[in-house]
PDB file of C-alpha atoms in Angstrom:
ATOM      1  CA  MET A 538      13.148  -9.974  -5.949  1.00  0.00           C
ATOM      2  CA  GLU A 539      14.752  -8.390  -3.091  1.00  0.00           C
ATOM      3  CA  LEU A 540      11.805  -6.671  -1.225  1.00  0.00           C
ATOM      4  CA  THR A 541      11.335  -4.548   1.822  1.00  0.00           C
ATOM      5  CA  ILE A 542       7.819  -4.307   3.532  1.00  0.00           C
ATOM      6  CA  PHE A 543       6.657  -1.697   5.772  1.00  0.00           C
ATOM      7  CA  GLY A 544       3.222  -2.116   7.568  1.00  0.00           C
ATOM      8  CA  ALA A 545       4.107  -5.720   7.792  1.00  0.00           C
ATOM      9  CA  THR A 546       2.069  -6.338  10.997  1.00  0.00           C
ATOM     10  CA  GLY A 547      -1.100  -5.154   9.497  1.00  0.00           C
ATOM     11  CA  GLY A 548      -3.648  -7.471   7.547  1.00  0.00           C
ATOM     12  CA  THR A 549      -2.408  -6.641   4.122  1.00  0.00           C
ATOM     13  CA  GLY A 550       1.234  -6.632   5.374  1.00  0.00           C
ATOM     14  CA  ILE A 551       1.064 -10.091   6.651  1.00  0.00           C
ATOM     15  CA  GLU A 552      -0.380 -11.275   3.419  1.00  0.00           C
ATOM     16  CA  LEU A 553       2.505  -9.555   1.615  1.00  0.00           C
ATOM     17  CA  LEU A 554       4.831 -11.451   3.804  1.00  0.00           C
ATOM     18  CA  ARG A 555       3.228 -14.780   3.488  1.00  0.00           C
ATOM     19  CA  GLN A 556       3.033 -14.517  -0.318  1.00  0.00           C
ATOM     20  CA  ALA A 557       6.478 -13.056  -0.954  1.00  0.00           C
ATOM     21  CA  LEU A 558       8.207 -15.747   1.107  1.00  0.00           C
ATOM     22  CA  ALA A 559       6.170 -18.481  -0.505  1.00  0.00           C
ATOM     23  CA  ALA A 560       7.098 -17.200  -4.082  1.00  0.00           C
ATOM     24  CA  GLY A 561      10.946 -17.394  -3.167  1.00  0.00           C
ATOM     25  CA  HIS A 562      11.424 -13.495  -2.831  1.00  0.00           C
ATOM     26  CA  GLU A 563      14.156 -12.290  -0.304  1.00  0.00           C
ATOM     27  CA  VAL A 564      12.022 -10.249   2.257  1.00  0.00           C
ATOM     28  CA  THR A 565      12.834  -7.683   4.818  1.00  0.00           C
ATOM     29  CA  ALA A 566       9.981  -6.586   7.162  1.00  0.00           C
ATOM     30  CA  VAL A 567      10.689  -3.513   8.740  1.00  0.00           C
ATOM     31  CA  VAL A 568       8.717  -3.244  12.114  1.00  0.00           C
ATOM     32  CA  ARG A 569       8.520  -1.395  15.422  1.00  0.00           C
ATOM     33  CA  ASP A 570       7.543  -4.396  17.372  1.00  0.00           C
ATOM     34  CA  PRO A 571       8.694  -7.823  16.100  1.00  0.00           C
ATOM     35  CA  ARG A 572       6.281  -9.498  18.518  1.00  0.00           C
ATOM     36  CA  ARG A 573       3.421  -8.709  16.601  1.00  0.00           C
ATOM     37  CA  LEU A 574       4.504 -10.580  13.635  1.00  0.00           C
ATOM     38  CA  PRO A 575       2.904 -14.169  13.258  1.00  0.00           C
ATOM     39  CA  ALA A 576       4.912 -16.953  14.592  1.00  0.00           C
ATOM     40  CA  ASP A 577       4.156 -19.272  11.650  1.00  0.00           C
ATOM     41  CA  LEU A 578       5.498 -17.270   8.846  1.00  0.00           C
ATOM     42  CA  PRO A 579       7.561 -19.031   6.251  1.00  0.00           C
ATOM     43  CA  SER A 580      11.366 -19.162   6.827  1.00  0.00           C
ATOM     44  CA  GLY A 581      13.740 -16.812   5.413  1.00  0.00           C
ATOM     45  CA  LEU A 582      12.248 -13.456   6.621  1.00  0.00           C
ATOM     46  CA  ASP A 583      14.809 -10.827   7.648  1.00  0.00           C
ATOM     47  CA  ILE A 584      13.329  -8.627  10.368  1.00  0.00           C
ATOM     48  CA  VAL A 585      14.624  -5.066  10.976  1.00  0.00           C
ATOM     49  CA  GLN A 586      13.113  -3.336  14.264  1.00  0.00           C
ATOM     50  CA  ALA A 587      13.282   0.444  13.788  1.00  0.00           C
ATOM     51  CA  ASP A 588      11.346   3.776  14.145  1.00  0.00           C
ATOM     52  CA  LEU A 589       9.494   3.675  10.744  1.00  0.00           C
ATOM     53  CA  MET A 590       9.362   7.596  10.726  1.00  0.00           C
ATOM     54  CA  ASP A 591      13.242   7.833  10.782  1.00  0.00           C
ATOM     55  CA  PRO A 592      14.877   7.949   7.354  1.00  0.00           C
ATOM     56  CA  ASP A 593      18.300   7.132   9.046  1.00  0.00           C
ATOM     57  CA  ALA A 594      17.092   4.296  10.790  1.00  0.00           C
ATOM     58  CA  ILE A 595      15.285   2.504   7.807  1.00  0.00           C
ATOM     59  CA  ALA A 596      17.779   3.582   5.258  1.00  0.00           C
ATOM     60  CA  PRO A 597      19.775   0.323   5.473  1.00  0.00           C
ATOM     61  CA  ALA A 598      16.833  -1.864   5.085  1.00  0.00           C
ATOM     62  CA  VAL A 599      15.715  -0.153   1.787  1.00  0.00           C
ATOM     63  CA  ARG A 600      19.212   0.198   0.245  1.00  0.00           C
ATOM     64  CA  ASP A 601      19.809  -1.893  -3.120  1.00  0.00           C
ATOM     65  CA  ARG A 602      16.362  -3.505  -3.010  1.00  0.00           C
ATOM     66  CA  ASP A 603      14.405  -4.387  -6.192  1.00  0.00           C
ATOM     67  CA  ALA A 604      11.352  -2.820  -4.697  1.00  0.00           C
ATOM     68  CA  VAL A 605       9.854  -1.279  -1.268  1.00  0.00           C
ATOM     69  CA  LEU A 606       6.233  -1.747  -0.467  1.00  0.00           C
ATOM     70  CA  SER A 607       4.160   0.128   2.046  1.00  0.00           C
ATOM     71  CA  ALA A 608       1.067  -1.427   3.515  1.00  0.00           C
ATOM     72  CA  MET A 609       0.854   1.336   6.230  1.00  0.00           C
ATOM     73  CA  GLY A 610      -2.534   2.104   7.498  1.00  0.00           C
ATOM     74  CA  PRO A 611      -4.232   4.090  10.268  1.00  0.00           C
ATOM     75  CA  GLY A 612      -5.186   2.453  13.357  1.00  0.00           C
ATOM     76  CA  GLY A 613      -8.525   4.069  13.840  1.00  0.00           C
ATOM     77  CA  ARG A 614     -10.749   6.895  12.427  1.00  0.00           C
ATOM     78  CA  GLY A 615      -9.193   9.691  14.604  1.00  0.00           C
ATOM     79  CA  PRO A 616      -6.760  12.426  13.137  1.00  0.00           C
ATOM     80  CA  THR A 617      -3.499  10.914  12.014  1.00  0.00           C
ATOM     81  CA  THR A 618      -0.470  11.227   9.759  1.00  0.00           C
ATOM     82  CA  VAL A 619       1.033   8.054   9.726  1.00  0.00           C
ATOM     83  CA  CYS A 620       0.607   7.010   6.052  1.00  0.00           C
ATOM     84  CA  SER A 621       1.774  10.391   4.969  1.00  0.00           C
ATOM     85  CA  ASP A 622       4.709  10.667   7.431  1.00  0.00           C
ATOM     86  CA  SER A 623       5.882   7.277   6.695  1.00  0.00           C
ATOM     87  CA  ILE A 624       5.842   7.402   3.159  1.00  0.00           C
ATOM     88  CA  SER A 625       7.979  10.662   3.440  1.00  0.00           C
ATOM     89  CA  ALA A 626      10.554   8.840   5.562  1.00  0.00           C
ATOM     90  CA  ILE A 627      10.542   5.832   3.176  1.00  0.00           C
ATOM     91  CA  ALA A 628      11.010   8.081   0.253  1.00  0.00           C
ATOM     92  CA  THR A 629      13.885  10.102   1.907  1.00  0.00           C
ATOM     93  CA  ALA A 630      15.549   6.830   2.813  1.00  0.00           C
ATOM     94  CA  MET A 631      15.248   5.572  -0.657  1.00  0.00           C
ATOM     95  CA  ALA A 632      16.700   8.833  -2.240  1.00  0.00           C
ATOM     96  CA  ARG A 633      19.942   8.167  -0.258  1.00  0.00           C
ATOM     97  CA  GLY A 634      20.430   4.836  -1.990  1.00  0.00           C
ATOM     98  CA  ARG A 635      19.937   3.053  -5.192  1.00  0.00           C
ATOM     99  CA  THR A 636      16.445   1.772  -4.846  1.00  0.00           C
ATOM    100  CA  ARG A 637      13.784   3.520  -6.794  1.00  0.00           C
ATOM    101  CA  ARG A 638      10.768   1.238  -6.963  1.00  0.00           C
ATOM    102  CA  LEU A 639       8.114   2.221  -4.234  1.00  0.00           C
ATOM    103  CA  LEU A 640       4.500   1.001  -4.002  1.00  0.00           C
ATOM    104  CA  MET A 641       1.961   1.977  -1.437  1.00  0.00           C
ATOM    105  CA  THR A 642      -1.573   0.913  -0.504  1.00  0.00           C
ATOM    106  CA  SER A 643      -4.343   3.581  -0.618  1.00  0.00           C
ATOM    107  CA  ALA A 644      -7.997   3.174  -0.826  1.00  0.00           C
ATOM    108  CA  SER A 645     -10.431   3.520  -3.805  1.00  0.00           C
ATOM    109  CA  GLY A 646     -13.048   5.582  -1.632  1.00  0.00           C
ATOM    110  CA  LEU A 647     -10.533   8.561  -2.052  1.00  0.00           C
ATOM    111  CA  VAL A 648     -11.894   9.187  -5.506  1.00  0.00           C
ATOM    112  CA  ALA A 649     -15.282   9.177  -7.105  1.00  0.00           C
ATOM    113  CA  ASP A 650     -14.730   9.110 -10.909  1.00  0.00           C
ATOM    114  CA  ALA A 651     -16.320   7.717 -14.127  1.00  0.00           C
ATOM    115  CA  GLY A 652     -15.223   4.299 -13.256  1.00  0.00           C
ATOM    116  CA  ASP A 653     -17.752   4.199 -10.521  1.00  0.00           C
ATOM    117  CA  GLY A 654     -21.472   3.369 -10.922  1.00  0.00           C
ATOM    118  CA  VAL A 655     -23.733   6.422 -10.442  1.00  0.00           C
ATOM    119  CA  PHE A 656     -25.005   5.655  -6.830  1.00  0.00           C
ATOM    120  CA  THR A 657     -21.124   4.923  -5.758  1.00  0.00           C
ATOM    121  CA  ARG A 658     -19.814   8.140  -7.310  1.00  0.00           C
ATOM    122  CA  TYR A 659     -22.596  10.702  -6.338  1.00  0.00           C
ATOM    123  CA  VAL A 660     -23.830   9.057  -2.921  1.00  0.00           C
ATOM    124  CA  LEU A 661     -21.856   6.307  -1.457  1.00  0.00           C
ATOM    125  CA  LYS A 662     -18.507   7.763  -1.624  1.00  0.00           C
ATOM    126  CA  PRO A 663     -18.826  11.365  -1.161  1.00  0.00           C
ATOM    127  CA  LEU A 664     -21.698  11.421   1.399  1.00  0.00           C
ATOM    128  CA  ILE A 665     -20.866   8.415   3.393  1.00  0.00           C
ATOM    129  CA  VAL A 666     -17.452   6.823   3.053  1.00  0.00           C
ATOM    130  CA  GLN A 667     -15.383   9.688   2.764  1.00  0.00           C
ATOM    131  CA  ARG A 668     -17.310  11.601   5.679  1.00  0.00           C
ATOM    132  CA  LEU A 669     -16.977   8.456   7.790  1.00  0.00           C
ATOM    133  CA  LEU A 670     -13.269   8.140   7.040  1.00  0.00           C
ATOM    134  CA  LYS A 671     -12.490  11.643   6.615  1.00  0.00           C
ATOM    135  CA  HIS A 672      -9.286  11.544   8.831  1.00  0.00           C
ATOM    136  CA  SER A 673      -7.720   8.396   7.429  1.00  0.00           C
ATOM    137  CA  TYR A 674      -8.618   9.452   3.981  1.00  0.00           C
ATOM    138  CA  ALA A 675      -7.090  12.868   4.464  1.00  0.00           C
ATOM    139  CA  ASP A 676      -3.937  11.227   5.631  1.00  0.00           C
ATOM    140  CA  LEU A 677      -3.929   8.925   2.557  1.00  0.00           C
ATOM    141  CA  ARG A 678      -4.485  11.908   0.150  1.00  0.00           C
ATOM    142  CA  GLU A 679      -1.367  13.573   1.766  1.00  0.00           C
ATOM    143  CA  ALA A 680       0.590  10.395   1.367  1.00  0.00           C
ATOM    144  CA  GLU A 681      -0.316   9.908  -2.355  1.00  0.00           C
ATOM    145  CA  ARG A 682       0.497  13.905  -2.925  1.00  0.00           C
ATOM    146  CA  ARG A 683       3.823  13.292  -1.097  1.00  0.00           C
ATOM    147  CA  LEU A 684       4.636  10.208  -3.208  1.00  0.00           C
ATOM    148  CA  ARG A 685       3.615  11.865  -6.536  1.00  0.00           C
ATOM    149  CA  ALA A 686       6.024  14.729  -5.807  1.00  0.00           C
ATOM    150  CA  THR A 687       9.141  12.407  -5.517  1.00  0.00           C
ATOM    151  CA  ASN A 688      11.217  11.336  -8.486  1.00  0.00           C
ATOM    152  CA  LEU A 689      10.750   7.562  -7.539  1.00  0.00           C
ATOM    153  CA  ASP A 690       9.271   5.065  -9.783  1.00  0.00           C
ATOM    154  CA  TRP A 691       6.092   4.728  -7.613  1.00  0.00           C
ATOM    155  CA  THR A 692       2.809   2.844  -8.029  1.00  0.00           C
ATOM    156  CA  ILE A 693      -0.266   3.498  -5.900  1.00  0.00           C
ATOM    157  CA  VAL A 694      -2.521   0.644  -5.298  1.00  0.00           C
ATOM    158  CA  ARG A 695      -6.145   1.390  -4.269  1.00  0.00           C
ATOM    159  CA  PRO A 696      -8.225  -1.571  -3.095  1.00  0.00           C
ATOM    160  CA  SER A 697     -11.811  -1.136  -2.485  1.00  0.00           C
ATOM    161  CA  ARG A 698     -13.147  -2.236   1.110  1.00  0.00           C
ATOM    162  CA  LEU A 699     -10.812  -4.711   2.589  1.00  0.00           C
ATOM    163  CA  THR A 700     -11.986  -8.079   3.745  1.00  0.00           C
ATOM    164  CA  ASP A 701     -10.263 -11.240   5.037  1.00  0.00           C
ATOM    165  CA  ARG A 702     -11.953 -13.782   2.689  1.00  0.00           C
ATOM    166  CA  GLY A 703      -8.570 -14.980   1.527  1.00  0.00           C
ATOM    167  CA  LEU A 704      -6.818 -15.278  -1.845  1.00  0.00           C
ATOM    168  CA  THR A 705      -9.281 -15.561  -4.871  1.00  0.00           C
ATOM    169  CA  GLY A 706      -6.892 -14.716  -7.602  1.00  0.00           C
ATOM    170  CA  ARG A 707      -9.922 -13.304  -9.655  1.00  0.00           C
ATOM    171  CA  TYR A 708      -9.476  -9.718  -8.951  1.00  0.00           C
ATOM    172  CA  ARG A 709      -9.866  -7.071 -11.407  1.00  0.00           C
ATOM    173  CA  THR A 710      -7.503  -4.017 -11.880  1.00  0.00           C
ATOM    174  CA  ALA A 711      -8.131  -0.621 -13.600  1.00  0.00           C
ATOM    175  CA  TRP A 712      -5.486   2.124 -13.960  1.00  0.00           C
ATOM    176  CA  ASP A 713      -5.935   5.525 -13.034  1.00  0.00           C
ATOM    177  CA  THR A 714      -9.790   5.149 -12.652  1.00  0.00           C
ATOM    178  CA  ASN A 715     -12.033   3.189 -10.383  1.00  0.00           C
ATOM    179  CA  ILE A 716     -13.769  -0.203 -11.058  1.00  0.00           C
ATOM    180  CA  LYS A 717     -17.507  -0.292 -11.550  1.00  0.00           C
ATOM    181  CA  GLY A 718     -19.038  -2.442  -9.006  1.00  0.00           C
ATOM    182  CA  GLY A 719     -15.706  -2.987  -7.173  1.00  0.00           C
ATOM    183  CA  LEU A 720     -17.079  -2.902  -3.684  1.00  0.00           C
ATOM    184  CA  SER A 721     -14.633  -5.049  -1.897  1.00  0.00           C
ATOM    185  CA  THR A 722     -11.007  -6.513  -2.150  1.00  0.00           C
ATOM    186  CA  THR A 723      -9.545  -9.444   0.012  1.00  0.00           C
ATOM    187  CA  ARG A 724      -6.291  -8.466   1.576  1.00  0.00           C
ATOM    188  CA  ALA A 725      -4.784 -11.436   0.032  1.00  0.00           C
ATOM    189  CA  ASP A 726      -5.842 -10.293  -3.446  1.00  0.00           C
ATOM    190  CA  THR A 727      -4.450  -6.656  -2.538  1.00  0.00           C
ATOM    191  CA  ALA A 728      -1.054  -8.301  -1.589  1.00  0.00           C
ATOM    192  CA  HIS A 729      -0.935 -10.472  -4.795  1.00  0.00           C
ATOM    193  CA  CYS A 730      -1.563  -7.281  -6.964  1.00  0.00           C
ATOM    194  CA  LEU A 731       1.124  -5.469  -5.214  1.00  0.00           C
ATOM    195  CA  LEU A 732       3.491  -8.142  -5.630  1.00  0.00           C
ATOM    196  CA  ALA A 733       2.613  -8.574  -9.342  1.00  0.00           C
ATOM    197  CA  LEU A 734       2.848  -4.650  -9.901  1.00  0.00           C
ATOM    198  CA  ALA A 735       6.259  -4.633  -8.125  1.00  0.00           C
ATOM    199  CA  ALA A 736       7.857  -6.369 -11.294  1.00  0.00           C
ATOM    200  CA  ASP A 737       5.489  -4.425 -13.908  1.00  0.00           C
ATOM    201  CA  PRO A 738       7.582  -1.342 -14.960  1.00  0.00           C
ATOM    202  CA  MET A 739       4.300  -0.369 -17.082  1.00  0.00           C
ATOM    203  CA  SER A 740       2.742   0.472 -13.713  1.00  0.00           C
ATOM    204  CA  VAL A 741       5.226   3.073 -12.694  1.00  0.00           C
ATOM    205  CA  ARG A 742       3.519   6.395 -12.146  1.00  0.00           C
ATOM    206  CA  HIS A 743       0.122   5.049 -12.236  1.00  0.00           C
ATOM    207  CA  ALA A 744      -2.760   4.465  -9.574  1.00  0.00           C
ATOM    208  CA  VAL A 745      -4.077   1.063  -9.863  1.00  0.00           C
ATOM    209  CA  SER A 746      -7.581  -0.065  -8.575  1.00  0.00           C
ATOM    210  CA  VAL A 747      -8.246  -3.376  -7.639  1.00  0.00           C
ATOM    211  CA  ALA A 748     -11.206  -5.262  -6.577  1.00  0.00           C
ATOM    212  CA  SER A 749     -12.014  -8.897  -6.077  1.00  0.00           C
TER     213      SER A 749
END
């Protein structure tokens, strides 16, 4: 596939780059600062330096792609709009071209539903996690809302707490619900799931939870 990746200098984004290039995909990384990319990435990566919030600047990088993947995330726990503003810019840029497939990473902690265990649903998420990460979660909720409002072929991927344990390949997924006992997800498994879903038309307009 011909893929464009945003958030490529973050933990999940770097995993996306490595796995996509290793699988033989044609990959473009849109970044503010190319110096933040690892020096040991496989060959074949096309790097575009641009303002990620400017649809005009990023439009050439998303034109005629098979899929665009956003692994954007907040840099801290303070107030932020980086996820919601970037998804708006990406969607606007895509609407000007012929690319329809857009996937974004979110977080399973945003939603407490019947897929969760009792403690997670009624205590851990609403009383601890969602309060601790209230600013970044507010940004992710708005990003999801804006994405759902587009006419693009979108998929939202919601990993549980991210870790750096590496690729297991044994992760679980659930569509439009959370995963009972899904307390953590490796960044590598999240990237693997994103790449698999990018080629899966059945996942269009679904939120997919993932847990290692």
